[in-house]
PDB file of C-alpha atoms in Angstrom:
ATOM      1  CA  UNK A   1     -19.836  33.373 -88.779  1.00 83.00           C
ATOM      2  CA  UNK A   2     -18.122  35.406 -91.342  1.00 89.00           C
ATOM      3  CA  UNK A   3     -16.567  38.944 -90.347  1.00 94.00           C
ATOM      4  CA  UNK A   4     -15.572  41.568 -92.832  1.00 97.00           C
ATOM      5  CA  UNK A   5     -13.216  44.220 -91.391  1.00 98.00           C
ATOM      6  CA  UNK A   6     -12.668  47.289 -94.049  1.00 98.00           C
ATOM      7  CA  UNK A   7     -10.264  50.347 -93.394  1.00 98.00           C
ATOM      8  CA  UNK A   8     -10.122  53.244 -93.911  1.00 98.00           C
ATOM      9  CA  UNK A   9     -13.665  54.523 -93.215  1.00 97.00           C
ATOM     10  CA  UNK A  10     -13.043  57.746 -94.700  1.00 98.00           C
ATOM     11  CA  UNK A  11     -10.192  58.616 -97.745  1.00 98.00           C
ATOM     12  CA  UNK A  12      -9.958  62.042 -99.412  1.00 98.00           C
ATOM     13  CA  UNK A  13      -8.124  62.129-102.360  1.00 98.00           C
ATOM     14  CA  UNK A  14      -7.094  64.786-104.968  1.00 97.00           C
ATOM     15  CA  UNK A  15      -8.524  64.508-108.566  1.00 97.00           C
ATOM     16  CA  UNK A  16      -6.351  62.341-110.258  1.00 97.00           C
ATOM     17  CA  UNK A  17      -4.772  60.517-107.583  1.00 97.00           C
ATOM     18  CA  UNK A  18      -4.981  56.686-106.738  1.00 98.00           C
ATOM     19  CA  UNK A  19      -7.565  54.946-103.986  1.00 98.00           C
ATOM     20  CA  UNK A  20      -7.553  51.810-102.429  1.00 98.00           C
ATOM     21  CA  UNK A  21      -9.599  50.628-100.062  1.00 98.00           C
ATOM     22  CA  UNK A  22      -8.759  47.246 -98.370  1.00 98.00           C
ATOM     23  CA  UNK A  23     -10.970  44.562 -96.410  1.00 98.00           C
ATOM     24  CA  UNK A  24      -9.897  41.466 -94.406  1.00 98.00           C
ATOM     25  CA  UNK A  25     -12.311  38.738 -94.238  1.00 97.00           C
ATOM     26  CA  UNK A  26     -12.546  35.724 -91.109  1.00 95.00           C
ATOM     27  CA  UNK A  27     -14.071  32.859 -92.670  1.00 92.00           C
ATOM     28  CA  UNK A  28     -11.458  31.080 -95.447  1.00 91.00           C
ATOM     29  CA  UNK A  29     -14.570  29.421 -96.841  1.00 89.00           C
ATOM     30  CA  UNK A  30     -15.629  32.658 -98.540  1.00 91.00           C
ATOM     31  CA  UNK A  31     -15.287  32.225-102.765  1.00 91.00           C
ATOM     32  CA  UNK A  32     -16.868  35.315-103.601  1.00 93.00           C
ATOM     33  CA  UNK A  33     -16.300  38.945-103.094  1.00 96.00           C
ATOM     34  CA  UNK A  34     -17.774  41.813-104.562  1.00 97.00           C
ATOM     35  CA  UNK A  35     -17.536  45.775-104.162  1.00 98.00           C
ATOM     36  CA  UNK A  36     -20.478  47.885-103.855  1.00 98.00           C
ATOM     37  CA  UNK A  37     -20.419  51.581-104.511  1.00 98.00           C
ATOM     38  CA  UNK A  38     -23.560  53.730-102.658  1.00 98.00           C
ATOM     39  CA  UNK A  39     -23.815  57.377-103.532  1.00 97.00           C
ATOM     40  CA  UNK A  40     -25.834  59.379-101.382  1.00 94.00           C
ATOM     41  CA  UNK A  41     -29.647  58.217-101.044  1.00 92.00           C
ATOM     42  CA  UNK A  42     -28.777  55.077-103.886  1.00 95.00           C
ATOM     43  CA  UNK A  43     -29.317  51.705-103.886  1.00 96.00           C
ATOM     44  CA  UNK A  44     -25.748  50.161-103.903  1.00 97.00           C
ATOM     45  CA  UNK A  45     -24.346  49.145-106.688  1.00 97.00           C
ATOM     46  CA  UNK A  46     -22.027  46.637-107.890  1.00 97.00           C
ATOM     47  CA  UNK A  47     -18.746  47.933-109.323  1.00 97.00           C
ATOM     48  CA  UNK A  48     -16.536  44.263-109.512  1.00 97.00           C
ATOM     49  CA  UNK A  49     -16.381  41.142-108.313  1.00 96.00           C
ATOM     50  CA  UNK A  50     -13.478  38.691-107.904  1.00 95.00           C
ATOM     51  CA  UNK A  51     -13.958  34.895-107.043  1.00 92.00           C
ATOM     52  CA  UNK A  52     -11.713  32.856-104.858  1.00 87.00           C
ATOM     53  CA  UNK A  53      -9.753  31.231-108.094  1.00 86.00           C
ATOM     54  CA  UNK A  54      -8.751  34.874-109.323  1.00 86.00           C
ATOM     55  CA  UNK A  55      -5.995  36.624-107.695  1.00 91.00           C
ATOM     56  CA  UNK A  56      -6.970  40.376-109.921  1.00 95.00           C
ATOM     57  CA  UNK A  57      -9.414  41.595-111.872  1.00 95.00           C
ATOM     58  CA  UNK A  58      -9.787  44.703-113.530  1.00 97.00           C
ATOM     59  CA  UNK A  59     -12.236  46.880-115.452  1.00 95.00           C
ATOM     60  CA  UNK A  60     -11.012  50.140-116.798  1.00 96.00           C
ATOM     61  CA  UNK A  61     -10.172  52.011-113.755  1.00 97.00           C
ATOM     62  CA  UNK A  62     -11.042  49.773-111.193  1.00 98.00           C
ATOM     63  CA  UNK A  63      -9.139  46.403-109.960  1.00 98.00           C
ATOM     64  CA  UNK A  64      -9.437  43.957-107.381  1.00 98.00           C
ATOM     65  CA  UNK A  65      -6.870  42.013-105.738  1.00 97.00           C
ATOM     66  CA  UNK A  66      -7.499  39.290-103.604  1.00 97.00           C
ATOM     67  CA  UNK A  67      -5.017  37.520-101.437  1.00 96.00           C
ATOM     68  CA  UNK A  68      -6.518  34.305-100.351  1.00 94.00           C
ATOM     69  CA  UNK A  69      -3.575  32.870 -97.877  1.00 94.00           C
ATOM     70  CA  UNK A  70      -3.489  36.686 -96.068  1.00 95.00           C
ATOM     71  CA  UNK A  71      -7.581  36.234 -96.177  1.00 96.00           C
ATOM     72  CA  UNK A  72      -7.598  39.982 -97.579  1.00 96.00           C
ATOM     73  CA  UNK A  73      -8.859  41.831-101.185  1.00 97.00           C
ATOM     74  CA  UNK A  74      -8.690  45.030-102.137  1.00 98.00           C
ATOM     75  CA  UNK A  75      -9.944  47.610-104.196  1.00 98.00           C
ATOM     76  CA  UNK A  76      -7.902  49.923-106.080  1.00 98.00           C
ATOM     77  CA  UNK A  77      -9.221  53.270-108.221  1.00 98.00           C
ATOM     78  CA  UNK A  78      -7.274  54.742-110.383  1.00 98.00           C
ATOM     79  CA  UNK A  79      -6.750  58.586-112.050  1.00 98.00           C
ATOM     80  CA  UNK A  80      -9.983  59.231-109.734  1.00 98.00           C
ATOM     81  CA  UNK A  81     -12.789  61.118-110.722  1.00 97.00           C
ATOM     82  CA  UNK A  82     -15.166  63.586-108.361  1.00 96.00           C
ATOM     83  CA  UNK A  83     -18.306  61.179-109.708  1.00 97.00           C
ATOM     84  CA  UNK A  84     -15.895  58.605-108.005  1.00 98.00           C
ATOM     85  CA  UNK A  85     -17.448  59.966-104.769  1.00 98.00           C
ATOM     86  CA  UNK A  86     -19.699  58.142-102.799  1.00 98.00           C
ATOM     87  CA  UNK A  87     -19.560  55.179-100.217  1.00 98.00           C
ATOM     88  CA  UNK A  88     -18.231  51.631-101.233  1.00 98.00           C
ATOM     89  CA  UNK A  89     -18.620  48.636 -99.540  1.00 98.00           C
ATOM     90  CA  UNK A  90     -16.624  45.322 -99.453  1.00 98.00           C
ATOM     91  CA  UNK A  91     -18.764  42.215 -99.469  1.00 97.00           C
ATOM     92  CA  UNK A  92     -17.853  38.221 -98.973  1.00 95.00           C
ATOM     93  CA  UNK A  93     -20.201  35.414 -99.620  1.00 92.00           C
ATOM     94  CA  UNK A  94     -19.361  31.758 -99.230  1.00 82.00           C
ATOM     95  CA  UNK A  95     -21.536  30.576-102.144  1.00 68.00           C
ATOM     96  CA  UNK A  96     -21.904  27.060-102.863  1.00 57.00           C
ATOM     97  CA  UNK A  97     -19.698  25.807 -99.814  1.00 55.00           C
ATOM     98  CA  UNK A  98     -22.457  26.953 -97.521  1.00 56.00           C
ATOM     99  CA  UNK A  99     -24.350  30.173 -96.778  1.00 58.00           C
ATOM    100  CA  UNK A 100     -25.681  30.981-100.446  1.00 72.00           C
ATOM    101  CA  UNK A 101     -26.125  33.911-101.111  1.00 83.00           C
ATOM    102  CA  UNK A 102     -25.871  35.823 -97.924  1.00 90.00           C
ATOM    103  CA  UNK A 103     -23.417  38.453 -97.956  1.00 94.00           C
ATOM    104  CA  UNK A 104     -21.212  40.302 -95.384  1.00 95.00           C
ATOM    105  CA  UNK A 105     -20.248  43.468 -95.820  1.00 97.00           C
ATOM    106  CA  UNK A 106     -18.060  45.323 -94.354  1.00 98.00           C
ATOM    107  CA  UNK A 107     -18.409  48.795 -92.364  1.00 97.00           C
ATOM    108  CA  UNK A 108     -17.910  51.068 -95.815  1.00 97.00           C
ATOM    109  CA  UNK A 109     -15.027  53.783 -96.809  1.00 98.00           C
ATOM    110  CA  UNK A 110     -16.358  57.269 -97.606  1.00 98.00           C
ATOM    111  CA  UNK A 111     -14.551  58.322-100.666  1.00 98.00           C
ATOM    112  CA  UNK A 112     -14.482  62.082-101.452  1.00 98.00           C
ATOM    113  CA  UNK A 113     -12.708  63.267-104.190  1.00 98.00           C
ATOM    114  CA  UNK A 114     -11.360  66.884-104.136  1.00 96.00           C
ATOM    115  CA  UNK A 115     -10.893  68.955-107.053  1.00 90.00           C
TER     116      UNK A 115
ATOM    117  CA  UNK B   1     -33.959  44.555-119.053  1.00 69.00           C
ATOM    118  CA  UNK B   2     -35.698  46.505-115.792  1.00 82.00           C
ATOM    119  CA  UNK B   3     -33.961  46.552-112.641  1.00 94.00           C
ATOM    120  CA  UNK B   4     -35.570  45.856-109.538  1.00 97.00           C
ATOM    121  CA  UNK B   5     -38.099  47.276-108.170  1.00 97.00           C
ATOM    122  CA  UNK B   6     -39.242  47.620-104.242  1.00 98.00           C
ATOM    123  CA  UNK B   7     -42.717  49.203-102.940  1.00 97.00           C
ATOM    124  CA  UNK B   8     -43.435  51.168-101.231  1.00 97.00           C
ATOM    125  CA  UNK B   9     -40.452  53.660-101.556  1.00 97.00           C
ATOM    126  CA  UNK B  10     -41.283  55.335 -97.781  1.00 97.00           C
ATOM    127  CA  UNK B  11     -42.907  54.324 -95.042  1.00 97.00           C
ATOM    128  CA  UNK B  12     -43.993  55.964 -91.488  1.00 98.00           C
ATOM    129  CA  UNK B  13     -45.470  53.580 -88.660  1.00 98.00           C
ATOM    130  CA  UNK B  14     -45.912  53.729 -85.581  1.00 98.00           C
ATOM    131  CA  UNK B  15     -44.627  51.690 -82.844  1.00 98.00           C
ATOM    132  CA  UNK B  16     -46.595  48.150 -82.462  1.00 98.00           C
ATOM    133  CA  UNK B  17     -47.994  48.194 -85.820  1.00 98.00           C
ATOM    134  CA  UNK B  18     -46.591  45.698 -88.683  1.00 98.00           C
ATOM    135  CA  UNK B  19     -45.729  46.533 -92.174  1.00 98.00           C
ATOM    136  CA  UNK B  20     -45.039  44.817 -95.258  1.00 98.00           C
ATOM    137  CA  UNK B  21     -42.181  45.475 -98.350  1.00 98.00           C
ATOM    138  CA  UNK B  22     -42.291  43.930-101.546  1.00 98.00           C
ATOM    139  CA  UNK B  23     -39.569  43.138-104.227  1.00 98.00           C
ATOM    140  CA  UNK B  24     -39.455  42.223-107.399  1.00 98.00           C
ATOM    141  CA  UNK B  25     -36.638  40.961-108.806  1.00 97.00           C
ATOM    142  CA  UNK B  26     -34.868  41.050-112.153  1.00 96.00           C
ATOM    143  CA  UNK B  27     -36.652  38.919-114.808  1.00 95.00           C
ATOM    144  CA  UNK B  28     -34.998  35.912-114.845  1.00 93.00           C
ATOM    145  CA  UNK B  29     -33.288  35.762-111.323  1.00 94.00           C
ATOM    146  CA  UNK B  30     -34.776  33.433-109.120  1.00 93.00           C
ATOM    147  CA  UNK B  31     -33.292  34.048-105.955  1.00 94.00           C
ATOM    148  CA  UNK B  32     -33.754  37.252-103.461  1.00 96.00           C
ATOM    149  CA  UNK B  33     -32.478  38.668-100.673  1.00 96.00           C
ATOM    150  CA  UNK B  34     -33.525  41.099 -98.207  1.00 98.00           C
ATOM    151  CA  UNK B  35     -30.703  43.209 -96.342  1.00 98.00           C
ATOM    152  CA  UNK B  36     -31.455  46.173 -93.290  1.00 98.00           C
ATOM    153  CA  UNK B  37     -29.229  48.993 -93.817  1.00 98.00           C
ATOM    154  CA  UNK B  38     -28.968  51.458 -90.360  1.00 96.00           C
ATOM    155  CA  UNK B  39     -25.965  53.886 -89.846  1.00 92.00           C
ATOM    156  CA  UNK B  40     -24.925  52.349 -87.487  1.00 88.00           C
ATOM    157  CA  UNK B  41     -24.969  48.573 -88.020  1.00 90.00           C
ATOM    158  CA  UNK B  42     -24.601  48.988 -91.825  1.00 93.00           C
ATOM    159  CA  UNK B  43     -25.518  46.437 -94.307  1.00 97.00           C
ATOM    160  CA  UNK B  44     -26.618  43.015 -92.285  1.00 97.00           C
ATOM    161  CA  UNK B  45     -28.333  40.206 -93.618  1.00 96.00           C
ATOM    162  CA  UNK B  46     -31.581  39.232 -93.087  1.00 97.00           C
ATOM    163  CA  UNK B  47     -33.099  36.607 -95.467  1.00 94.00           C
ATOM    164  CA  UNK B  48     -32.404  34.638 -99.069  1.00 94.00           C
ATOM    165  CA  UNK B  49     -35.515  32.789-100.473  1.00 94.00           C
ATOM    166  CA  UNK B  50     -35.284  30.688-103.838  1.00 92.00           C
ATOM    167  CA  UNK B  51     -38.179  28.794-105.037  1.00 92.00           C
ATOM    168  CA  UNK B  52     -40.588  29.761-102.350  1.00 94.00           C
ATOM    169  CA  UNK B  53     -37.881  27.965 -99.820  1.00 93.00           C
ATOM    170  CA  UNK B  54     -35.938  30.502 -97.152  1.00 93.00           C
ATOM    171  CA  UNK B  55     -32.465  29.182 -97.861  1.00 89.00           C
ATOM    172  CA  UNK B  56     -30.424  31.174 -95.480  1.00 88.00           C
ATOM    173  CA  UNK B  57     -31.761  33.584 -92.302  1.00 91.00           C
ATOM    174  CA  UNK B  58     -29.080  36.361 -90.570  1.00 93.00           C
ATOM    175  CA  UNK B  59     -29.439  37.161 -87.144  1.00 94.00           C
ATOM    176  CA  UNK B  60     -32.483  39.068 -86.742  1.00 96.00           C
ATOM    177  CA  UNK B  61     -35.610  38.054 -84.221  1.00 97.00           C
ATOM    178  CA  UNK B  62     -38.516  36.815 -85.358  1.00 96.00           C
ATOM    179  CA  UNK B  63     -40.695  39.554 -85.606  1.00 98.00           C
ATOM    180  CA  UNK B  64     -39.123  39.532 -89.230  1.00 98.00           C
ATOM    181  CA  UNK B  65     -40.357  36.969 -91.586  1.00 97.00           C
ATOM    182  CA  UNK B  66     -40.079  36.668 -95.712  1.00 97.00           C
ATOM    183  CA  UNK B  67     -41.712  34.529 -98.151  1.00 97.00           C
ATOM    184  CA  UNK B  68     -41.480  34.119-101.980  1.00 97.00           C
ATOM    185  CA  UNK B  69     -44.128  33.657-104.955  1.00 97.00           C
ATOM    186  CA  UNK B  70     -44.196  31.619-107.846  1.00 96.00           C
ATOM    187  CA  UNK B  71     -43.231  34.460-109.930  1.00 95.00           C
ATOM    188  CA  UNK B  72     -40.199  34.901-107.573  1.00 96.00           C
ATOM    189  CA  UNK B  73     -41.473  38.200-105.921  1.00 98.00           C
ATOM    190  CA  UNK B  74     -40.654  38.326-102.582  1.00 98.00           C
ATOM    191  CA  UNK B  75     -42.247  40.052 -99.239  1.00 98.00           C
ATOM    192  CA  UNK B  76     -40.809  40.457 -95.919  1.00 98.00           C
ATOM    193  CA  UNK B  77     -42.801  41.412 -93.213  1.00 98.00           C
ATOM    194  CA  UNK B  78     -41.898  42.826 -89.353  1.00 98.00           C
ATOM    195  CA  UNK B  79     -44.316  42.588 -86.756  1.00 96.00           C
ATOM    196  CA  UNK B  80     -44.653  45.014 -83.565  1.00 97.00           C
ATOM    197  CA  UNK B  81     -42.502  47.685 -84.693  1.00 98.00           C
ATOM    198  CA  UNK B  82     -40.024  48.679 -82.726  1.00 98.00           C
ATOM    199  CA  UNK B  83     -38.345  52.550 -83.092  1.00 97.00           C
ATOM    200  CA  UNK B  84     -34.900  50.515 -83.927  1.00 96.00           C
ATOM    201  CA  UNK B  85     -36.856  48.790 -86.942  1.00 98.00           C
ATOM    202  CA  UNK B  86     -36.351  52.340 -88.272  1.00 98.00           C
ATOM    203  CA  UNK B  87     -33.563  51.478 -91.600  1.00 98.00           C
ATOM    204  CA  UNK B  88     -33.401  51.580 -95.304  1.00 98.00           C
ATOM    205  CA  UNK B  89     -34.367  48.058 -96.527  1.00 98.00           C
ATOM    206  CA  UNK B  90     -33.032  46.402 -99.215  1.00 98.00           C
ATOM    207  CA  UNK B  91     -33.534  43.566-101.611  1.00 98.00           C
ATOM    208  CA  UNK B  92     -31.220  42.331-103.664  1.00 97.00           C
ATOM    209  CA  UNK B  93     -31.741  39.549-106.694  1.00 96.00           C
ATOM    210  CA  UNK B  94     -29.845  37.027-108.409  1.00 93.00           C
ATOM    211  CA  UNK B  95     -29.690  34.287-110.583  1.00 90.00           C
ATOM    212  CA  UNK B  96     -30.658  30.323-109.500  1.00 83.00           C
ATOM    213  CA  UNK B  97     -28.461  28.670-107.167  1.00 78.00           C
ATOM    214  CA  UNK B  98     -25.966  27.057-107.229  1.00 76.00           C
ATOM    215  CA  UNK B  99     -23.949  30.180-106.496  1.00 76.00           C
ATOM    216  CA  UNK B 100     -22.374  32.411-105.633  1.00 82.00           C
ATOM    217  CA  UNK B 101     -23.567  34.981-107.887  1.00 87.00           C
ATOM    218  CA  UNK B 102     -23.876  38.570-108.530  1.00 92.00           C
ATOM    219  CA  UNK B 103     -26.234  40.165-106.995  1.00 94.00           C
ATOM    220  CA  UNK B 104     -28.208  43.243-107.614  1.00 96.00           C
ATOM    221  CA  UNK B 105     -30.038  45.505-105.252  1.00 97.00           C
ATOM    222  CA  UNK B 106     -33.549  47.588-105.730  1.00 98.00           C
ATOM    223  CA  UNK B 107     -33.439  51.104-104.042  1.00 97.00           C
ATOM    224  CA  UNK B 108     -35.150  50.400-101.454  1.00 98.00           C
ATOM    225  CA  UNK B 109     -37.979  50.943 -98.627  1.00 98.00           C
ATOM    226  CA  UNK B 110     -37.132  53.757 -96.269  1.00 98.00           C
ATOM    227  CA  UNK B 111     -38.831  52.886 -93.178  1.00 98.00           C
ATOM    228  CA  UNK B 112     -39.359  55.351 -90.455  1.00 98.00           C
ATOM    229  CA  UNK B 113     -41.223  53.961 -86.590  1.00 98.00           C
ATOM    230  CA  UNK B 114     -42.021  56.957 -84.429  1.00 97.00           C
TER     231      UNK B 114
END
């Protein structure tokens, strides 16, 4: 089955500063990735998505590459913000080619950013 | 549009006894999906279910069991607790297959087996 691997598990940055988070992923059926961000006692959240036919996305701060041949994506914050804070989580799903919905996530990157 | 919902919020059992979550998703979506969340295995799979059909079951043993209503609420059930059933359960919902779509989680049942 799939296998998400996602480094680092913990990143401090300063205010201001640039984060990226990156995730490799097994299975090169997977078409579908989002990012999840947690904060402390939350329900996860999704921040962006990117699908397989998209090499970047981006949404104001936040962008997602994905490398399809390398079988990696990343996640990249920019001019971070201390409400940027909190847990995120790297997902892959394989969608219509097989295994529906189901998503694998990978092991999460605590994000603290310092003032 | 409301968000969805999960009850009960918390939940203490004991050992050997069974207990039962419910979701509702997202008006609209169709399709849910239940996910255990432990610090130490993370985020794993357990169950999708669209139209009253499981379409897709992780790795878990079958003390855990789902279904789905008409209305698209879902339940999932576990069966002779076990003190490692102890997790934050989620559901997640989504729109109708086919996929893959965004999905979008309820906060979840906090379940506690002493």
């Amino acid at each position: 089955g799939e296998n998400v691997e996602q480094h680092p598990s913990t990143l401090s940055v300063q205010e201001g500063d640039s984060a990226v988070i990156k995730c490799t992923y097994s299975d090169s059926a997977s078409n579908y990735f989002p990012w999840y961000k947690q904060e402390l006692g939350k329900r996860p959240q999704l921040i962006i998505d990117i699908r397989s036919n998209v090499g970047e996305k981006k949404d104001q701060r936040i962008a997602v590459t994905l490398n399809k041949t390398a079988k990696h994506f990343s996640l990249h914050i920019t001019e971070t913000q201390p409400e940027d804070s909190a847990v995120y989580f790297c997902a892959a799903s394989q969608g219509v080619t097989g295994g529906g919905n189901k998503l694998t996530f990978g092991t999460g990157t605590q994000l603290k950013v310092e003032l | 549009k409301a968000g969805v919902t999960q009850t009960p919020r918390y939940l203490i059992k004991t050992r050997g006894q069974q207990v039962t979550l419910s979701c509702s998703p997202i008006s609209g979506h169709r399709s849910v999906s239940w996910y255990q969340q432990t610090p130490g295995q993370g985020l794993q799979f357990l169950f999708e279910y669209f139209s009253e059909t499981q379409r897709n079951k992780g790795n878990f043993p079958g003390r855990f069991s789902g279904r789905q209503f008409s209305n698209s609420r879902s339940e999932m059930n576990v069966s002779t607790l076990e003190l490692g059933d102890s997790a934050l359960y989620l559901c997640a919902s989504s729109l109708a297959p086919p996929g893959p779509h965004e999905q979008y989680f309820g906060p979840g049942t906090r379940l506690t087996v002493t």
